Amino acid sequence: MATAALLRSLRRSAPLSSFKSDAERKALIDAKNNADTTIYSVEKNLNEYKDKLPADVVSEIETAVSDLRKAAGGEDAAEIQAKIDAANKAQSKIGQHMQGGSGSGGDGSSGGSEGGNQTPEAEYEEVKK
């Protein structure tokens, strides 16, 4: 009888322990998928703007991607997420440099678009038929 009670107890506790394992496994898989997506995105942007960026920014981004690749090969979801955040932070420097380089041109174009919203004044004559 003690064996039957023990088996029932194990059956009840087994799904709970496997659920925790499944949740951890899902978190790891999600982190690895996010890492792959981030690596692709960062490398695509880096390749597109590499020639317009300072060498130190390019190096920082490449290092962040390399670190993320190493972390994605591991089994620690928290470390992978930390490396994803670091890669995204490094990638944001691409936008900062692109915006800084074209920021003054953007101001001039925004002034032009404001002028486009206003109706220009013109001289005209009424023609009688």
mmCIF file of C-alpha atoms in Angstrom:
data_model
loop_
_atom_site.group_PDB
_atom_site.id
_atom_site.type_symbol
_atom_site.label_atom_id
_atom_site.label_comp_id
_atom_site.label_asym_id
_atom_site.label_seq_id
_atom_site.Cartn_x
_atom_site.Cartn_y
_atom_site.Cartn_z
ATOM 1 C CA MET A 1 0.000 0.000 0.000
ATOM 2 C CA ALA A 2 2.809 2.409 0.759
ATOM 3 C CA THR A 3 4.146 1.847 -2.734
ATOM 4 C CA ALA A 4 0.831 2.810 -4.364
ATOM 5 C CA ALA A 5 0.645 6.003 -2.302
ATOM 6 C CA LEU A 6 4.221 6.813 -3.211
ATOM 7 C CA LEU A 7 3.497 6.287 -6.911
ATOM 8 C CA ARG A 8 0.443 8.579 -6.739
ATOM 9 C CA SER A 9 2.554 11.191 -5.019
ATOM 10 C CA LEU A 10 5.252 10.943 -7.678
ATOM 11 C CA ARG A 11 2.677 11.210 -10.464
ATOM 12 C CA ARG A 12 1.299 14.384 -8.953
ATOM 13 C CA SER A 13 4.708 15.972 -8.482
ATOM 14 C CA ALA A 14 6.152 14.883 -11.834
ATOM 15 C CA PRO A 15 4.132 17.267 -14.013
ATOM 16 C CA LEU A 16 5.120 20.209 -11.833
ATOM 17 C CA SER A 17 8.817 19.482 -12.089
ATOM 18 C CA SER A 18 8.628 18.821 -15.824
ATOM 19 C CA PHE A 19 6.632 22.048 -16.288
ATOM 20 C CA LYS A 20 9.464 24.028 -14.748
ATOM 21 C CA SER A 21 11.902 22.277 -17.034
ATOM 22 C CA ASP A 22 9.671 22.925 -20.060
ATOM 23 C CA ALA A 23 9.331 26.600 -19.138
ATOM 24 C CA GLU A 24 13.092 26.928 -18.812
ATOM 25 C CA ARG A 25 13.593 25.127 -22.102
ATOM 26 C CA LYS A 26 11.047 27.412 -23.807
ATOM 27 C CA ALA A 27 12.788 30.493 -22.404
ATOM 28 C CA LEU A 28 16.116 29.208 -23.723
ATOM 29 C CA ILE A 29 14.681 28.471 -27.165
ATOM 30 C CA ASP A 30 13.035 31.904 -27.303
ATOM 31 C CA ALA A 31 16.296 33.557 -26.250
ATOM 32 C CA LYS A 32 18.227 31.675 -28.944
ATOM 33 C CA ASN A 33 15.651 32.631 -31.587
ATOM 34 C CA ASN A 34 15.816 36.268 -30.507
ATOM 35 C CA ALA A 35 19.607 36.070 -30.633
ATOM 36 C CA ASP A 36 19.515 34.769 -34.213
ATOM 37 C CA THR A 37 17.131 37.539 -35.245
ATOM 38 C CA THR A 38 19.250 40.179 -33.532
ATOM 39 C CA ILE A 39 22.469 38.893 -35.105
ATOM 40 C CA TYR A 40 20.888 39.005 -38.562
ATOM 41 C CA SER A 41 19.502 42.503 -38.052
ATOM 42 C CA VAL A 42 22.688 43.971 -36.604
ATOM 43 C CA GLU A 43 24.913 42.425 -39.283
ATOM 44 C CA LYS A 44 22.589 43.630 -42.044
ATOM 45 C CA ASN A 45 22.636 47.194 -40.727
ATOM 46 C CA LEU A 46 26.372 47.086 -40.119
ATOM 47 C CA ASN A 47 27.084 45.888 -43.659
ATOM 48 C CA GLU A 48 24.834 48.603 -45.066
ATOM 49 C CA TYR A 49 26.414 51.498 -43.147
ATOM 50 C CA LYS A 50 29.897 50.181 -42.341
ATOM 51 C CA ASP A 51 31.692 52.586 -44.673
ATOM 52 C CA LYS A 52 29.952 55.584 -43.075
ATOM 53 C CA LEU A 53 30.794 54.671 -39.466
ATOM 54 C CA PRO A 54 33.928 55.321 -37.419
ATOM 55 C CA ALA A 55 36.194 52.300 -36.982
ATOM 56 C CA ASP A 56 35.696 52.193 -33.205
ATOM 57 C CA VAL A 57 31.907 51.925 -33.596
ATOM 58 C CA VAL A 58 32.276 49.166 -36.203
ATOM 59 C CA SER A 59 34.636 47.291 -33.888
ATOM 60 C CA GLU A 60 32.263 47.668 -30.930
ATOM 61 C CA ILE A 61 29.334 46.322 -32.952
ATOM 62 C CA GLU A 62 31.358 43.400 -34.307
ATOM 63 C CA THR A 63 32.487 42.520 -30.780
ATOM 64 C CA ALA A 64 28.905 42.652 -29.490
ATOM 65 C CA VAL A 65 27.740 40.340 -32.290
ATOM 66 C CA SER A 66 30.614 37.936 -31.629
ATOM 67 C CA ASP A 67 29.791 37.849 -27.912
ATOM 68 C CA LEU A 68 26.132 37.236 -28.737
ATOM 69 C CA ARG A 69 27.043 34.336 -31.041
ATOM 70 C CA LYS A 70 29.092 32.736 -28.260
ATOM 71 C CA ALA A 71 26.293 33.199 -25.724
ATOM 72 C CA ALA A 72 23.688 31.804 -28.149
ATOM 73 C CA GLY A 73 25.741 28.621 -28.382
ATOM 74 C CA GLY A 74 25.384 28.157 -24.634
ATOM 75 C CA GLU A 75 22.510 27.165 -22.395
ATOM 76 C CA ASP A 76 22.051 30.298 -20.241
ATOM 77 C CA ALA A 77 18.960 32.251 -21.318
ATOM 78 C CA ALA A 78 19.782 35.191 -19.030
ATOM 79 C CA GLU A 79 23.273 35.556 -20.510
ATOM 80 C CA ILE A 80 21.875 35.369 -24.032
ATOM 81 C CA GLN A 81 19.357 38.100 -23.212
ATOM 82 C CA ALA A 82 22.105 40.279 -21.732
ATOM 83 C CA LYS A 83 24.172 39.885 -24.917
ATOM 84 C CA ILE A 84 21.099 40.671 -27.053
ATOM 85 C CA ASP A 85 20.644 43.891 -25.093
ATOM 86 C CA ALA A 86 24.338 44.741 -25.542
ATOM 87 C CA ALA A 87 24.147 44.096 -29.302
ATOM 88 C CA ASN A 88 21.027 46.250 -29.628
ATOM 89 C CA LYS A 89 22.715 49.033 -27.674
ATOM 90 C CA ALA A 90 25.752 48.830 -29.967
ATOM 91 C CA GLN A 91 23.470 48.807 -33.013
ATOM 92 C CA SER A 92 21.760 51.985 -31.835
ATOM 93 C CA LYS A 93 25.060 53.771 -32.431
ATOM 94 C CA ILE A 94 24.538 53.235 -36.155
ATOM 95 C CA GLY A 95 21.393 55.343 -35.979
ATOM 96 C CA GLN A 96 23.073 57.942 -33.808
ATOM 97 C CA HIS A 97 25.894 58.414 -36.316
ATOM 98 C CA MET A 98 23.573 58.382 -39.316
ATOM 99 C CA GLN A 99 21.260 60.903 -37.668
ATOM 100 C CA GLY A 100 24.177 63.073 -36.584
ATOM 101 C CA GLY A 101 25.556 63.134 -40.112
ATOM 102 C CA SER A 102 22.256 64.047 -41.751
ATOM 103 C CA GLY A 103 20.632 65.922 -38.878
ATOM 104 C CA SER A 104 21.290 69.411 -40.260
ATOM 105 C CA GLY A 105 19.989 68.344 -43.658
ATOM 106 C CA GLY A 106 16.894 66.974 -41.960
ATOM 107 C CA ASP A 107 16.198 70.355 -40.386
ATOM 108 C CA GLY A 108 16.340 72.032 -43.780
ATOM 109 C CA SER A 109 14.012 69.500 -45.320
ATOM 110 C CA SER A 110 11.549 69.799 -42.458
ATOM 111 C CA GLY A 111 11.435 73.562 -43.071
ATOM 112 C CA GLY A 112 10.675 72.846 -46.702
ATOM 113 C CA SER A 113 7.878 70.487 -45.793
ATOM 114 C CA GLU A 114 6.345 73.120 -43.540
ATOM 115 C CA GLY A 115 6.393 75.504 -46.480
ATOM 116 C CA GLY A 116 4.666 72.806 -48.508
ATOM 117 C CA ASN A 117 1.772 72.780 -46.060
ATOM 118 C CA GLN A 118 1.078 76.477 -46.579
ATOM 119 C CA THR A 119 -0.638 77.758 -49.665
ATOM 120 C CA PRO A 120 1.731 79.975 -51.621
ATOM 121 C CA GLU A 121 0.508 83.458 -52.405
ATOM 122 C CA ALA A 122 0.329 84.453 -56.028
ATOM 123 C CA GLU A 123 -0.876 87.398 -58.052
ATOM 124 C CA TYR A 124 -3.837 86.853 -60.274
ATOM 125 C CA GLU A 125 -6.281 88.737 -62.480
ATOM 126 C CA GLU A 126 -9.977 88.151 -62.795
ATOM 127 C CA VAL A 127 -10.978 87.415 -66.328
ATOM 128 C CA LYS A 128 -14.521 88.406 -67.349
ATOM 129 C CA LYS A 129 -16.278 86.327 -69.945
#
